[in-house]
Coordinates of C-alpha atoms and ligand atoms in Angstrom, one line a residue:
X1231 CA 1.7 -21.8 17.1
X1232 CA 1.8 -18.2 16.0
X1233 CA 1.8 -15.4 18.0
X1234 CA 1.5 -11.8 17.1
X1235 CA 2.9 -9.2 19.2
X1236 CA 1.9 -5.7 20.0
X1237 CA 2.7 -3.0 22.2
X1238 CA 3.3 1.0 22.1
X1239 CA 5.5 2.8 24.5
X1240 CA 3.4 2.0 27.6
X1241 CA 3.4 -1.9 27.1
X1242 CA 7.1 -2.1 25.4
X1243 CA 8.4 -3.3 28.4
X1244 CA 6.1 -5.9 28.9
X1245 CA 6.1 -6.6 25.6
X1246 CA 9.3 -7.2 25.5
X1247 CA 9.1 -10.0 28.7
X1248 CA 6.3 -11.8 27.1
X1249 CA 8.2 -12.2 24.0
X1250 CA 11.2 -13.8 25.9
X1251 CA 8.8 -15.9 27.7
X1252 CA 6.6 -17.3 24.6
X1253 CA 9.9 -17.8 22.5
X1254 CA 11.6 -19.8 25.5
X1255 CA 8.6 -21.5 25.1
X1256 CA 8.9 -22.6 21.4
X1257 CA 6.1 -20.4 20.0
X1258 CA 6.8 -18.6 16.9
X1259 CA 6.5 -14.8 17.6
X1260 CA 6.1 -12.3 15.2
X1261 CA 6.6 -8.8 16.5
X1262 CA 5.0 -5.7 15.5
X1263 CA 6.8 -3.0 17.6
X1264 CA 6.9 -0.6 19.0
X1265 CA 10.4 -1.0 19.8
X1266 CA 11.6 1.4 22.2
X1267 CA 9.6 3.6 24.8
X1268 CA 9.2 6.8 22.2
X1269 CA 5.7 7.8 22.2
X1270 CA 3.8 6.4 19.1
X1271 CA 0.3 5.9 19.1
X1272 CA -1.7 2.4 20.4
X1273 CA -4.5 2.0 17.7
X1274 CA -1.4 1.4 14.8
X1275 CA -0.2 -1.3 16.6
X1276 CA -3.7 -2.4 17.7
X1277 CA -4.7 -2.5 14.0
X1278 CA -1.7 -3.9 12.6
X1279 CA -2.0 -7.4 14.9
X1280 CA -5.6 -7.2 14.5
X1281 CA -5.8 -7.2 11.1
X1282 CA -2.6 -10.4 11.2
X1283 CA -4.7 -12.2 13.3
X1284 CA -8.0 -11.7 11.1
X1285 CA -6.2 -12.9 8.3
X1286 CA -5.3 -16.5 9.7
X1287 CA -1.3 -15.2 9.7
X1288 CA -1.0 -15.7 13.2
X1289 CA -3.5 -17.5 15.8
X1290 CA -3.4 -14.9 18.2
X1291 CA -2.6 -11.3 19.2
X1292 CA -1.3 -9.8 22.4
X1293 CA -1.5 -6.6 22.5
X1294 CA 0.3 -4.1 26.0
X1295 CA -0.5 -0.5 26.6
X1296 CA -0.2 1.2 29.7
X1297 CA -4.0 0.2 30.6
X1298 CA -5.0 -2.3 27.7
X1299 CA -7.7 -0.3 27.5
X1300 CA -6.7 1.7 23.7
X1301 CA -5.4 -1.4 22.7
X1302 CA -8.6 -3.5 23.6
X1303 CA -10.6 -0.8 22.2
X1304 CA -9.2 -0.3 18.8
X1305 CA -8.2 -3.9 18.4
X1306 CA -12.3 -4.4 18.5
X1307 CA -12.9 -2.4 15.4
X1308 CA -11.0 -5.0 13.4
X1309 CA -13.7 -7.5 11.6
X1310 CA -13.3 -10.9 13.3
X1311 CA -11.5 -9.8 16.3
X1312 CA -12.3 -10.4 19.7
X1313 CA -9.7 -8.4 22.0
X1314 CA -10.1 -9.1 26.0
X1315 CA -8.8 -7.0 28.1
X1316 CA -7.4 -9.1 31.2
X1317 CA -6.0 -8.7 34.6
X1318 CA -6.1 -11.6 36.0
X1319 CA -5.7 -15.3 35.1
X1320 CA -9.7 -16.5 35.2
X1321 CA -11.0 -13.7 33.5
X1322 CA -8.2 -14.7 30.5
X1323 CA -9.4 -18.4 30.7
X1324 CA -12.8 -17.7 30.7
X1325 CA -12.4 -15.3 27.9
X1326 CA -11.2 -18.1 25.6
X1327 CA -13.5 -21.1 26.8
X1328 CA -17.0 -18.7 26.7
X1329 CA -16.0 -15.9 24.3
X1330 CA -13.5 -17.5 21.8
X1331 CA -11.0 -14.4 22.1
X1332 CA -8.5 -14.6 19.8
X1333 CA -6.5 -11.3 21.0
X1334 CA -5.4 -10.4 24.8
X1335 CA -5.2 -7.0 25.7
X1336 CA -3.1 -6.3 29.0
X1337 CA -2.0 -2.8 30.8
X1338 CA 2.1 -2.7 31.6
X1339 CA 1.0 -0.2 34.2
X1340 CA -2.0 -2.2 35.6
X1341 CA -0.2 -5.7 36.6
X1342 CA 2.8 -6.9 37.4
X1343 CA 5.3 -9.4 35.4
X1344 CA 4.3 -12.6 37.0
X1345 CA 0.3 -11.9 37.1
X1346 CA 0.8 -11.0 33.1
X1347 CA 2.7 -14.1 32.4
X1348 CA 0.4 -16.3 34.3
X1349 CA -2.5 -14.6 32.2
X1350 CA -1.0 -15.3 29.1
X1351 CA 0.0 -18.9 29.6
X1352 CA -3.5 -19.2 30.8
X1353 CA -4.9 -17.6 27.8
X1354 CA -3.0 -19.5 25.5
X1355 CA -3.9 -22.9 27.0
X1356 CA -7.7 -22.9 27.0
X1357 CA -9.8 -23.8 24.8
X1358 CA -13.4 -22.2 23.6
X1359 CA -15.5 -24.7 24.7
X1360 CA -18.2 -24.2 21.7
X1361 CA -21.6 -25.7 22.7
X1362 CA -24.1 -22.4 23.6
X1363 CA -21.3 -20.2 23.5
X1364 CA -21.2 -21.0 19.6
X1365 CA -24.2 -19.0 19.5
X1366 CA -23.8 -16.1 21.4
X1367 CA -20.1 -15.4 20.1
X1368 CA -21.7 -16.0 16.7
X1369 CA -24.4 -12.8 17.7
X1370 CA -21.1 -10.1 18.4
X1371 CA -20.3 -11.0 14.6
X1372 CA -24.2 -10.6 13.5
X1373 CA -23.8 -7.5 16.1
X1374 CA -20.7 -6.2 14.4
X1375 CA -22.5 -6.6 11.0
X1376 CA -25.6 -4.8 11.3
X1377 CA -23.8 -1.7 12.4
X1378 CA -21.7 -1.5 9.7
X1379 CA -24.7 -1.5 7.6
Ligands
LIG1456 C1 -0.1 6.1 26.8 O1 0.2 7.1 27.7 C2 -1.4 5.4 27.2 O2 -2.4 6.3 27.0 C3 -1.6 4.1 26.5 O3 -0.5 3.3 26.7 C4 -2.8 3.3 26.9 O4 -2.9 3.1 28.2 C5 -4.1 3.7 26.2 O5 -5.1 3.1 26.4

């Protein structure tokens, strides 16, 4: 499976870790920077994975700023993304099984190494679990829609 990385100088760190972790792991990463703790600015990166993942070049996105919050946030305004930001390893679950996100946002600053790894291993595993949530994930797209027209 395909992963897309993300992260500016706030999340490089982390970044960094969950890339060792997910290649020890024998996904195949593809990493969009940053690559160093020079400021640069989140919605680039957020925007450059978003727009991977829309395109069917990766499955999903991870994406690490110092909160998650810009990264979440930006991430969002690509069509056909749905970017959750995640602290913890039931909110990351649930995000996949009820609300089919296909991008995780997480803050370097906000948790620590083992809590982020747990929440992206969690992430990763679940599945959407379709049924009613079909529906309701299928109403943030209709959402997304009208407002651009
Ligand atoms: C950078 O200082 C910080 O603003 C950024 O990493 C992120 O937390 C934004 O949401």
């Amino acid at each position: 499976m395909r992963v897309a990385l993300g992260a500016d100088h706030g999340g490089f760190r982390l970044k960094e870790i969950i890339k060792k972790h997910l290649e020890s792991q024998g996904f195949e990463v593809e990493d969009y920077g940053t690559n160093s703790l020079e400021p640069v600015d989140y919605p680039d990166y957020a925007v450059r994975v978003g727009k991977t993942v829309a395109a069917g070049e990766a499955v999903f996105g991870i994406l690490v700023c110092g909160t998650g919050n810009g990264m979440a946030m930006a991430a969002n305004k690509v069509p056909g993304i749905r970017a959750a930001l995640c602290v913890d390893g039931y909110t990351a679950g649930m995000a996949r099984r009820h609300n089919d996100a296909n991008v995780l946002a997480l803050g370097e600053r906000v948790i620590g190494e083992g809590v982020a790894l747990e929440v992206v291993d969690i992430f990763l595993a679940s599945c959407f679990e379709q049924g009613r949530h079909r529906a309701r994930v299928g109403k943030i797209e209709l959402a997304a829609m009208s407002s651009n027209n």
